[in-house]
Amino acid sequence: MAAARRLAALMLAAAMCAAAPAAGVPVWEPGDPLPDMAPDATVEATLGSAPAIPMARPDSAARTGTRPAQASQAERRPETTPDAADFLCARAPAGTTAPVPPPFDGWLVRVCAAQGQALVPVSSEAWVAHGSADPISILALAPGATPPGDAGLDPRYDIRFTAFAGEEATEARRARADALLAAATSNGTRPPAYDAVWQLDAQSNIALPGETEGARYNLFFYVAGTRPRHIIACLDECRQALYLDVLNGVEAAEVLKR
C-alpha cells in the first residue's frame, strides 16, 4: 500500500535543457525547426526492494504470432532537413547507435541530442507524466548518473544506448507488469484497460552511482488495440519508476503547443 501511494505521488524534478528551458518538444513534424530536447524526469524511489526484472529476449518478438500495428515509415523517420537528419542519428559514427526492435520502432524514435541519446515518441504523439501536461523524454544519461569527464566528449554519440531488447510480456512477466500499473494507480481508482503489455529493455553506457555496468531501463508499454496508451519507465530494477500517459491527436497537439 505504501509503495502504491509513493508511486501515485511521483514528484517530477525538471532537468531542462539550459539553452531553451521551456521550448523543448520531443515530437516534431517535417519542416519544423529542429527541436531542443524536452525535460527528462528525475524519478523518485518508489517500489523499495522490488524483485529484479529479467531482460527481455531479443529474439522473442520473432516468435510472437501477432504484433501491434506500427507507425508508417514516414511517421518513424519523417522527411527532414540535414540538421534534423543529424538529430535522428543519420550521421552517427559506426557503432554508436543501436537499432530499436519492432514493434517498438513504431512507437518511439531514438535521437542523438545535445544531452546524449534519448528515446522520444513518434511524430503526432506525446509522452507526459501521468495526469499532467509535462512532456517527457528518456535520456541515456539516467537521473543521478554522471557523464564521463572527457574534454573531447560528443554527447550525441558518447552518451548512448548500447542495446535494446524487447518482447511481449507474458506469464510471470505479464503479472509483474500488471502489478506495476496497479501500484501506479491512485487508491480507489481502477487501472486503465489494456490488451497487452510489451517490455523494452534499453541499456545505457553510463552507469548509475555505485554501479559498474551501464544503467538499464525496463519500459512497459500498455497497449490498447494497436497502440500503447500508457508506459511505466523503470530504472534500477524498478526501485525508481515513472508512470506516463501516451497522448495523440488533439491532446498531443495541445501539449506540444505549450
PDB file of C-alpha atoms in Angstrom:
ATOM      1  CA  MET A   1       0.000   0.000   0.000  1.00  0.00           C
ATOM      2  CA  ALA A   2       2.801   2.423   0.895  1.00  0.00           C
ATOM      3  CA  ALA A   3       4.526   1.661  -2.392  1.00  0.00           C
ATOM      4  CA  ALA A   4       1.316   2.363  -4.296  1.00  0.00           C
ATOM      5  CA  ARG A   5       0.925   5.706  -2.575  1.00  0.00           C
ATOM      6  CA  ARG A   6       4.515   6.645  -3.325  1.00  0.00           C
ATOM      7  CA  LEU A   7       4.209   5.705  -6.980  1.00  0.00           C
ATOM      8  CA  ALA A   8       0.896   7.515  -7.327  1.00  0.00           C
ATOM      9  CA  ALA A   9       2.530  10.646  -5.901  1.00  0.00           C
ATOM     10  CA  LEU A  10       5.643  10.802  -8.061  1.00  0.00           C
ATOM     11  CA  MET A  11       7.400  14.151  -7.856  1.00  0.00           C
ATOM     12  CA  LEU A  12       8.817  15.459 -11.112  1.00  0.00           C
ATOM     13  CA  ALA A  13      12.097  17.384 -10.962  1.00  0.00           C
ATOM     14  CA  ALA A  14      12.833  19.280 -14.164  1.00  0.00           C
ATOM     15  CA  ALA A  15      16.104  18.514 -15.936  1.00  0.00           C
ATOM     16  CA  MET A  16      15.680  21.236 -18.503  1.00  0.00           C
ATOM     17  CA  CYS A  17      17.895  21.965 -21.464  1.00  0.00           C
ATOM     18  CA  ALA A  18      19.928  25.012 -20.450  1.00  0.00           C
ATOM     19  CA  ALA A  19      19.618  26.704 -23.812  1.00  0.00           C
ATOM     20  CA  ALA A  20      15.819  26.599 -24.026  1.00  0.00           C
ATOM     21  CA  PRO A  21      14.216  25.728 -20.700  1.00  0.00           C
ATOM     22  CA  ALA A  22      10.589  25.903 -21.813  1.00  0.00           C
ATOM     23  CA  ALA A  23      10.583  25.215 -25.523  1.00  0.00           C
ATOM     24  CA  GLY A  24      11.762  21.626 -25.693  1.00  0.00           C
ATOM     25  CA  VAL A  25       9.426  19.309 -27.575  1.00  0.00           C
ATOM     26  CA  PRO A  26      10.156  15.607 -28.072  1.00  0.00           C
ATOM     27  CA  VAL A  27       7.926  15.251 -31.136  1.00  0.00           C
ATOM     28  CA  TRP A  28       8.242  17.142 -34.369  1.00  0.00           C
ATOM     29  CA  GLU A  29       6.718  17.420 -37.826  1.00  0.00           C
ATOM     30  CA  PRO A  30       8.537  17.613 -41.167  1.00  0.00           C
ATOM     31  CA  GLY A  31       9.662  21.172 -41.819  1.00  0.00           C
ATOM     32  CA  ASP A  32       9.550  22.240 -38.179  1.00  0.00           C
ATOM     33  CA  PRO A  33      12.682  23.792 -36.649  1.00  0.00           C
ATOM     34  CA  LEU A  34      14.950  21.212 -35.086  1.00  0.00           C
ATOM     35  CA  PRO A  35      13.632  20.863 -31.525  1.00  0.00           C
ATOM     36  CA  ASP A  36      15.560  21.136 -28.313  1.00  0.00           C
ATOM     37  CA  MET A  37      15.078  18.131 -26.064  1.00  0.00           C
ATOM     38  CA  ALA A  38      12.123  18.151 -23.721  1.00  0.00           C
ATOM     39  CA  PRO A  39      12.685  17.805 -19.984  1.00  0.00           C
ATOM     40  CA  ASP A  40      13.554  14.367 -18.790  1.00  0.00           C
ATOM     41  CA  ALA A  41      12.049  13.450 -15.438  1.00  0.00           C
ATOM     42  CA  THR A  42      14.013  12.648 -12.320  1.00  0.00           C
ATOM     43  CA  VAL A  43      12.241   9.617 -10.921  1.00  0.00           C
ATOM     44  CA  GLU A  44      11.712   9.053  -7.220  1.00  0.00           C
ATOM     45  CA  ALA A  45      12.451   5.784  -5.403  1.00  0.00           C
ATOM     46  CA  THR A  46       9.055   4.101  -5.404  1.00  0.00           C
ATOM     47  CA  LEU A  47       8.919   0.362  -5.068  1.00  0.00           C
ATOM     48  CA  GLY A  48      11.538  -0.372  -2.417  1.00  0.00           C
ATOM     49  CA  SER A  49      13.298  -3.706  -2.799  1.00  0.00           C
ATOM     50  CA  ALA A  50      11.342  -4.814  -5.846  1.00  0.00           C
ATOM     51  CA  PRO A  51      12.474  -8.113  -7.367  1.00  0.00           C
ATOM     52  CA  ALA A  52      14.744  -7.968 -10.385  1.00  0.00           C
ATOM     53  CA  ILE A  53      13.054  -7.922 -13.767  1.00  0.00           C
ATOM     54  CA  PRO A  54      14.576 -10.349 -16.269  1.00  0.00           C
ATOM     55  CA  MET A  55      15.851  -8.970 -19.528  1.00  0.00           C
ATOM     56  CA  ALA A  56      13.546  -9.389 -22.496  1.00  0.00           C
ATOM     57  CA  ARG A  57      14.865 -11.883 -25.020  1.00  0.00           C
ATOM     58  CA  PRO A  58      15.837 -10.139 -28.258  1.00  0.00           C
ATOM     59  CA  ASP A  59      14.664 -12.998 -30.469  1.00  0.00           C
ATOM     60  CA  SER A  60      11.294 -13.457 -28.810  1.00  0.00           C
ATOM     61  CA  ALA A  61       9.414 -10.913 -30.924  1.00  0.00           C
ATOM     62  CA  ALA A  62      10.005 -13.108 -33.948  1.00  0.00           C
ATOM     63  CA  ARG A  63       8.314 -15.990 -32.148  1.00  0.00           C
ATOM     64  CA  THR A  64       5.214 -13.990 -31.250  1.00  0.00           C
ATOM     65  CA  GLY A  65       2.279 -14.675 -33.536  1.00  0.00           C
ATOM     66  CA  THR A  66       0.918 -11.148 -33.942  1.00  0.00           C
ATOM     67  CA  ARG A  67       2.325  -7.723 -33.266  1.00  0.00           C
ATOM     68  CA  PRO A  68       0.529  -4.433 -32.658  1.00  0.00           C
ATOM     69  CA  ALA A  69       0.345  -2.164 -35.672  1.00  0.00           C
ATOM     70  CA  GLN A  70       3.382   0.034 -36.181  1.00  0.00           C
ATOM     71  CA  ALA A  71       3.632   3.609 -37.352  1.00  0.00           C
ATOM     72  CA  SER A  72       4.345   4.066 -41.030  1.00  0.00           C
ATOM     73  CA  GLN A  73       7.911   4.640 -42.213  1.00  0.00           C
ATOM     74  CA  ALA A  74       7.085   8.325 -42.699  1.00  0.00           C
ATOM     75  CA  GLU A  75       5.921   8.612 -39.087  1.00  0.00           C
ATOM     76  CA  ARG A  76       9.012   6.864 -37.788  1.00  0.00           C
ATOM     77  CA  ARG A  77      11.520   8.746 -39.900  1.00  0.00           C
ATOM     78  CA  PRO A  78       9.913  11.900 -41.286  1.00  0.00           C
ATOM     79  CA  GLU A  79      11.404  13.816 -44.182  1.00  0.00           C
ATOM     80  CA  THR A  80      13.732  16.294 -42.514  1.00  0.00           C
ATOM     81  CA  THR A  81      16.358  18.938 -43.071  1.00  0.00           C
ATOM     82  CA  PRO A  82      20.065  17.964 -42.822  1.00  0.00           C
ATOM     83  CA  ASP A  83      20.228  19.244 -39.247  1.00  0.00           C
ATOM     84  CA  ALA A  84      17.213  17.178 -38.312  1.00  0.00           C
ATOM     85  CA  ALA A  85      18.792  14.173 -40.008  1.00  0.00           C
ATOM     86  CA  ASP A  86      21.697  14.536 -37.603  1.00  0.00           C
ATOM     87  CA  PHE A  87      19.201  14.735 -34.740  1.00  0.00           C
ATOM     88  CA  LEU A  88      17.783  11.431 -35.989  1.00  0.00           C
ATOM     89  CA  CYS A  89      21.301   9.903 -35.816  1.00  0.00           C
ATOM     90  CA  ALA A  90      21.611   9.661 -39.616  1.00  0.00           C
ATOM     91  CA  ARG A  91      25.260  10.753 -39.430  1.00  0.00           C
ATOM     92  CA  ALA A  92      26.195   8.912 -36.248  1.00  0.00           C
ATOM     93  CA  PRO A  93      29.598   7.168 -36.428  1.00  0.00           C
ATOM     94  CA  ALA A  94      29.518   3.408 -36.853  1.00  0.00           C
ATOM     95  CA  GLY A  95      28.970   1.572 -33.585  1.00  0.00           C
ATOM     96  CA  THR A  96      27.416   4.495 -31.725  1.00  0.00           C
ATOM     97  CA  THR A  97      23.754   3.665 -32.305  1.00  0.00           C
ATOM     98  CA  ALA A  98      21.751   0.509 -31.702  1.00  0.00           C
ATOM     99  CA  PRO A  99      18.573  -0.319 -33.647  1.00  0.00           C
ATOM    100  CA  VAL A 100      15.225  -0.219 -31.860  1.00  0.00           C
ATOM    101  CA  PRO A 101      13.451  -3.546 -32.468  1.00  0.00           C
ATOM    102  CA  PRO A 102       9.885  -3.896 -33.742  1.00  0.00           C
ATOM    103  CA  PRO A 103       7.188  -3.180 -32.768  1.00  0.00           C
ATOM    104  CA  PHE A 104       8.797  -0.535 -30.551  1.00  0.00           C
ATOM    105  CA  ASP A 105      10.305   1.245 -33.562  1.00  0.00           C
ATOM    106  CA  GLY A 106       6.726   2.148 -34.497  1.00  0.00           C
ATOM    107  CA  TRP A 107       6.125   3.755 -31.105  1.00  0.00           C
ATOM    108  CA  LEU A 108       9.312   5.659 -30.400  1.00  0.00           C
ATOM    109  CA  VAL A 109      12.390   7.155 -32.039  1.00  0.00           C
ATOM    110  CA  ARG A 110      15.987   7.086 -30.791  1.00  0.00           C
ATOM    111  CA  VAL A 111      17.541  10.523 -31.328  1.00  0.00           C
ATOM    112  CA  CYS A 112      21.044  11.973 -30.996  1.00  0.00           C
ATOM    113  CA  ALA A 113      20.572  15.126 -28.924  1.00  0.00           C
ATOM    114  CA  ALA A 114      22.910  17.616 -27.325  1.00  0.00           C
ATOM    115  CA  GLN A 115      22.429  15.980 -23.906  1.00  0.00           C
ATOM    116  CA  GLY A 116      23.090  12.496 -25.265  1.00  0.00           C
ATOM    117  CA  GLN A 117      20.907   9.965 -26.999  1.00  0.00           C
ATOM    118  CA  ALA A 118      17.272   9.800 -25.967  1.00  0.00           C
ATOM    119  CA  LEU A 119      14.018   7.992 -26.680  1.00  0.00           C
ATOM    120  CA  VAL A 120      11.111  10.164 -27.777  1.00  0.00           C
ATOM    121  CA  PRO A 121       7.627   9.388 -29.117  1.00  0.00           C
ATOM    122  CA  VAL A 122       6.843   9.211 -32.818  1.00  0.00           C
ATOM    123  CA  SER A 123       5.501  12.254 -34.615  1.00  0.00           C
ATOM    124  CA  SER A 124       1.981  13.342 -33.546  1.00  0.00           C
ATOM    125  CA  GLU A 125       2.259  11.654 -30.128  1.00  0.00           C
ATOM    126  CA  ALA A 126       3.455  12.934 -26.754  1.00  0.00           C
ATOM    127  CA  TRP A 127       4.564  11.245 -23.553  1.00  0.00           C
ATOM    128  CA  VAL A 128       3.532  13.097 -20.419  1.00  0.00           C
ATOM    129  CA  ALA A 129       3.816  12.374 -16.722  1.00  0.00           C
ATOM    130  CA  HIS A 130       0.535  10.723 -15.744  1.00  0.00           C
ATOM    131  CA  GLY A 131      -2.267  13.187 -15.225  1.00  0.00           C
ATOM    132  CA  SER A 132      -0.152  16.169 -16.308  1.00  0.00           C
ATOM    133  CA  ALA A 133       0.857  18.073 -19.415  1.00  0.00           C
ATOM    134  CA  ASP A 134       4.590  17.720 -18.714  1.00  0.00           C
ATOM    135  CA  PRO A 135       6.325  16.203 -21.783  1.00  0.00           C
ATOM    136  CA  ILE A 136       8.878  13.518 -21.033  1.00  0.00           C
ATOM    137  CA  SER A 137      11.801  12.016 -22.929  1.00  0.00           C
ATOM    138  CA  ILE A 138      14.025   9.186 -21.735  1.00  0.00           C
ATOM    139  CA  LEU A 139      17.702  10.071 -21.750  1.00  0.00           C
ATOM    140  CA  ALA A 140      20.580   7.604 -21.982  1.00  0.00           C
ATOM    141  CA  LEU A 141      22.096   9.690 -19.176  1.00  0.00           C
ATOM    142  CA  ALA A 142      19.788   8.403 -16.462  1.00  0.00           C
ATOM    143  CA  PRO A 143      18.792  10.583 -13.489  1.00  0.00           C
ATOM    144  CA  GLY A 144      21.627  10.506 -10.971  1.00  0.00           C
ATOM    145  CA  ALA A 145      24.214   9.240 -13.462  1.00  0.00           C
ATOM    146  CA  THR A 146      27.327  11.294 -14.182  1.00  0.00           C
ATOM    147  CA  PRO A 147      28.701  11.736 -17.713  1.00  0.00           C
ATOM    148  CA  PRO A 148      32.369  10.988 -18.339  1.00  0.00           C
ATOM    149  CA  GLY A 149      34.707  13.951 -17.894  1.00  0.00           C
ATOM    150  CA  ASP A 150      36.477  13.596 -21.241  1.00  0.00           C
ATOM    151  CA  ALA A 151      37.060  17.049 -22.728  1.00  0.00           C
ATOM    152  CA  GLY A 152      36.541  15.626 -26.217  1.00  0.00           C
ATOM    153  CA  LEU A 153      33.142  14.149 -25.354  1.00  0.00           C
ATOM    154  CA  ASP A 154      30.425  14.451 -28.001  1.00  0.00           C
ATOM    155  CA  PRO A 155      27.264  13.663 -26.005  1.00  0.00           C
ATOM    156  CA  ARG A 156      25.281  12.831 -29.151  1.00  0.00           C
ATOM    157  CA  TYR A 157      27.321   9.673 -29.611  1.00  0.00           C
ATOM    158  CA  ASP A 158      29.338   9.166 -26.419  1.00  0.00           C
ATOM    159  CA  ILE A 159      26.304   9.125 -24.100  1.00  0.00           C
ATOM    160  CA  ARG A 160      24.251   6.459 -25.772  1.00  0.00           C
ATOM    161  CA  PHE A 161      22.072   3.403 -25.671  1.00  0.00           C
ATOM    162  CA  THR A 162      24.208   0.376 -26.412  1.00  0.00           C
ATOM    163  CA  ALA A 163      21.491  -2.262 -26.824  1.00  0.00           C
ATOM    164  CA  PHE A 164      17.741  -2.781 -26.966  1.00  0.00           C
ATOM    165  CA  ALA A 165      15.800  -5.998 -26.446  1.00  0.00           C
ATOM    166  CA  GLY A 166      12.032  -6.389 -26.425  1.00  0.00           C
ATOM    167  CA  GLU A 167       9.167  -8.846 -26.335  1.00  0.00           C
ATOM    168  CA  GLU A 168       5.550  -9.165 -25.315  1.00  0.00           C
ATOM    169  CA  ALA A 169       5.229  -9.663 -21.567  1.00  0.00           C
ATOM    170  CA  THR A 170       3.543 -12.979 -20.798  1.00  0.00           C
ATOM    171  CA  GLU A 171       3.017 -15.219 -17.778  1.00  0.00           C
ATOM    172  CA  ALA A 172       5.191 -14.118 -14.821  1.00  0.00           C
ATOM    173  CA  ARG A 173       6.476 -11.044 -16.639  1.00  0.00           C
ATOM    174  CA  ARG A 174       2.898 -10.001 -17.501  1.00  0.00           C
ATOM    175  CA  ALA A 175       1.844 -10.471 -13.881  1.00  0.00           C
ATOM    176  CA  ARG A 176       4.727  -8.243 -12.809  1.00  0.00           C
ATOM    177  CA  ALA A 177       3.746  -5.580 -15.344  1.00  0.00           C
ATOM    178  CA  ASP A 178       0.109  -5.748 -14.221  1.00  0.00           C
ATOM    179  CA  ALA A 179       1.212  -5.259 -10.618  1.00  0.00           C
ATOM    180  CA  LEU A 180       3.324  -2.244 -11.559  1.00  0.00           C
ATOM    181  CA  LEU A 181       0.372  -0.483 -13.179  1.00  0.00           C
ATOM    182  CA  ALA A 182      -1.910  -1.363 -10.279  1.00  0.00           C
ATOM    183  CA  ALA A 183       0.646   0.147  -7.887  1.00  0.00           C
ATOM    184  CA  ALA A 184       0.884   3.269 -10.055  1.00  0.00           C
ATOM    185  CA  THR A 185      -2.882   3.823  -9.954  1.00  0.00           C
ATOM    186  CA  SER A 186      -4.266   6.058  -7.224  1.00  0.00           C
ATOM    187  CA  ASN A 187      -6.068   4.410  -4.337  1.00  0.00           C
ATOM    188  CA  GLY A 188      -9.678   3.668  -5.203  1.00  0.00           C
ATOM    189  CA  THR A 189      -9.098   4.120  -8.935  1.00  0.00           C
ATOM    190  CA  ARG A 190      -9.350   1.196 -11.327  1.00  0.00           C
ATOM    191  CA  PRO A 191      -6.260   0.771 -13.539  1.00  0.00           C
ATOM    192  CA  PRO A 192      -6.866   1.658 -17.189  1.00  0.00           C
ATOM    193  CA  ALA A 193      -7.898  -1.167 -19.513  1.00  0.00           C
ATOM    194  CA  TYR A 194      -5.317  -2.606 -21.912  1.00  0.00           C
ATOM    195  CA  ASP A 195      -4.996  -5.662 -24.113  1.00  0.00           C
ATOM    196  CA  ALA A 196      -1.288  -6.473 -23.939  1.00  0.00           C
ATOM    197  CA  VAL A 197       1.975  -5.376 -22.362  1.00  0.00           C
ATOM    198  CA  TRP A 198       5.224  -5.140 -24.314  1.00  0.00           C
ATOM    199  CA  GLN A 199       8.540  -4.794 -22.492  1.00  0.00           C
ATOM    200  CA  LEU A 200      11.525  -2.957 -23.957  1.00  0.00           C
ATOM    201  CA  ASP A 201      14.889  -3.064 -22.179  1.00  0.00           C
ATOM    202  CA  ALA A 202      17.230  -0.185 -23.027  1.00  0.00           C
ATOM    203  CA  GLN A 203      20.852  -0.400 -21.924  1.00  0.00           C
ATOM    204  CA  SER A 204      22.866   2.800 -21.425  1.00  0.00           C
ATOM    205  CA  ASN A 205      26.655   3.035 -21.454  1.00  0.00           C
ATOM    206  CA  ILE A 206      26.607   5.370 -18.419  1.00  0.00           C
ATOM    207  CA  ALA A 207      26.402   3.734 -15.006  1.00  0.00           C
ATOM    208  CA  LEU A 208      24.374   4.852 -12.019  1.00  0.00           C
ATOM    209  CA  PRO A 209      26.357   5.878  -8.912  1.00  0.00           C
ATOM    210  CA  GLY A 210      27.979   2.870  -7.274  1.00  0.00           C
ATOM    211  CA  GLU A 211      27.438   0.642 -10.317  1.00  0.00           C
ATOM    212  CA  THR A 212      29.951  -0.571 -12.872  1.00  0.00           C
ATOM    213  CA  GLU A 213      27.591  -1.543 -15.694  1.00  0.00           C
ATOM    214  CA  GLY A 214      25.514   0.952 -17.638  1.00  0.00           C
ATOM    215  CA  ALA A 215      22.053   1.816 -16.373  1.00  0.00           C
ATOM    216  CA  ARG A 216      19.236  -0.335 -17.706  1.00  0.00           C
ATOM    217  CA  TYR A 217      15.679   0.858 -18.262  1.00  0.00           C
ATOM    218  CA  ASN A 218      12.725  -1.527 -18.324  1.00  0.00           C
ATOM    219  CA  LEU A 219       9.959   0.174 -20.315  1.00  0.00           C
ATOM    220  CA  PHE A 220       6.494  -1.362 -20.133  1.00  0.00           C
ATOM    221  CA  PHE A 221       4.089  -0.341 -22.906  1.00  0.00           C
ATOM    222  CA  TYR A 222       0.426  -0.951 -22.039  1.00  0.00           C
ATOM    223  CA  VAL A 223      -1.265  -1.469 -25.404  1.00  0.00           C
ATOM    224  CA  ALA A 224      -4.976  -0.986 -26.061  1.00  0.00           C
ATOM    225  CA  GLY A 225      -5.952  -2.012 -29.570  1.00  0.00           C
ATOM    226  CA  THR A 226      -2.899  -1.311 -31.701  1.00  0.00           C
ATOM    227  CA  ARG A 227      -1.136   1.479 -29.812  1.00  0.00           C
ATOM    228  CA  PRO A 228       0.347   1.974 -26.346  1.00  0.00           C
ATOM    229  CA  ARG A 229      -1.761   4.182 -24.096  1.00  0.00           C
ATOM    230  CA  HIS A 230       0.445   4.174 -21.003  1.00  0.00           C
ATOM    231  CA  ILE A 231       4.090   3.477 -20.183  1.00  0.00           C
ATOM    232  CA  ILE A 232       5.862   2.677 -16.954  1.00  0.00           C
ATOM    233  CA  ALA A 233       9.561   3.526 -17.222  1.00  0.00           C
ATOM    234  CA  CYS A 234      11.575   1.615 -14.624  1.00  0.00           C
ATOM    235  CA  LEU A 235      15.166   2.207 -13.620  1.00  0.00           C
ATOM    236  CA  ASP A 236      17.376   0.247 -11.217  1.00  0.00           C
ATOM    237  CA  GLU A 237      15.093  -2.822 -11.247  1.00  0.00           C
ATOM    238  CA  CYS A 238      12.040  -0.613 -10.629  1.00  0.00           C
ATOM    239  CA  ARG A 239      13.390   0.966  -7.462  1.00  0.00           C
ATOM    240  CA  GLN A 240      12.725   4.124  -9.452  1.00  0.00           C
ATOM    241  CA  ALA A 241       9.748   4.373 -11.776  1.00  0.00           C
ATOM    242  CA  LEU A 242       7.692   6.879 -13.720  1.00  0.00           C
ATOM    243  CA  TYR A 243       4.127   6.461 -14.985  1.00  0.00           C
ATOM    244  CA  LEU A 244       3.482   8.073 -18.380  1.00  0.00           C
ATOM    245  CA  ASP A 245       0.393   8.698 -20.486  1.00  0.00           C
ATOM    246  CA  VAL A 246       0.721   8.450 -24.274  1.00  0.00           C
ATOM    247  CA  LEU A 247      -1.249  11.259 -25.904  1.00  0.00           C
ATOM    248  CA  ASN A 248      -2.180  11.604 -29.559  1.00  0.00           C
ATOM    249  CA  GLY A 249      -4.420  13.720 -31.742  1.00  0.00           C
ATOM    250  CA  VAL A 250      -5.783  16.906 -30.209  1.00  0.00           C
ATOM    251  CA  GLU A 251      -4.451  16.082 -26.727  1.00  0.00           C
ATOM    252  CA  ALA A 252      -0.894  15.713 -28.005  1.00  0.00           C
ATOM    253  CA  ALA A 253      -1.189  18.846 -30.130  1.00  0.00           C
ATOM    254  CA  GLU A 254      -2.286  20.861 -27.093  1.00  0.00           C
ATOM    255  CA  VAL A 255       0.714  19.662 -25.068  1.00  0.00           C
ATOM    256  CA  LEU A 256       3.164  20.321 -27.890  1.00  0.00           C
ATOM    257  CA  LYS A 257       1.924  23.893 -28.380  1.00  0.00           C
ATOM    258  CA  ARG A 258       2.866  24.899 -24.827  1.00  0.00           C
TER     259      ARG A 258
END
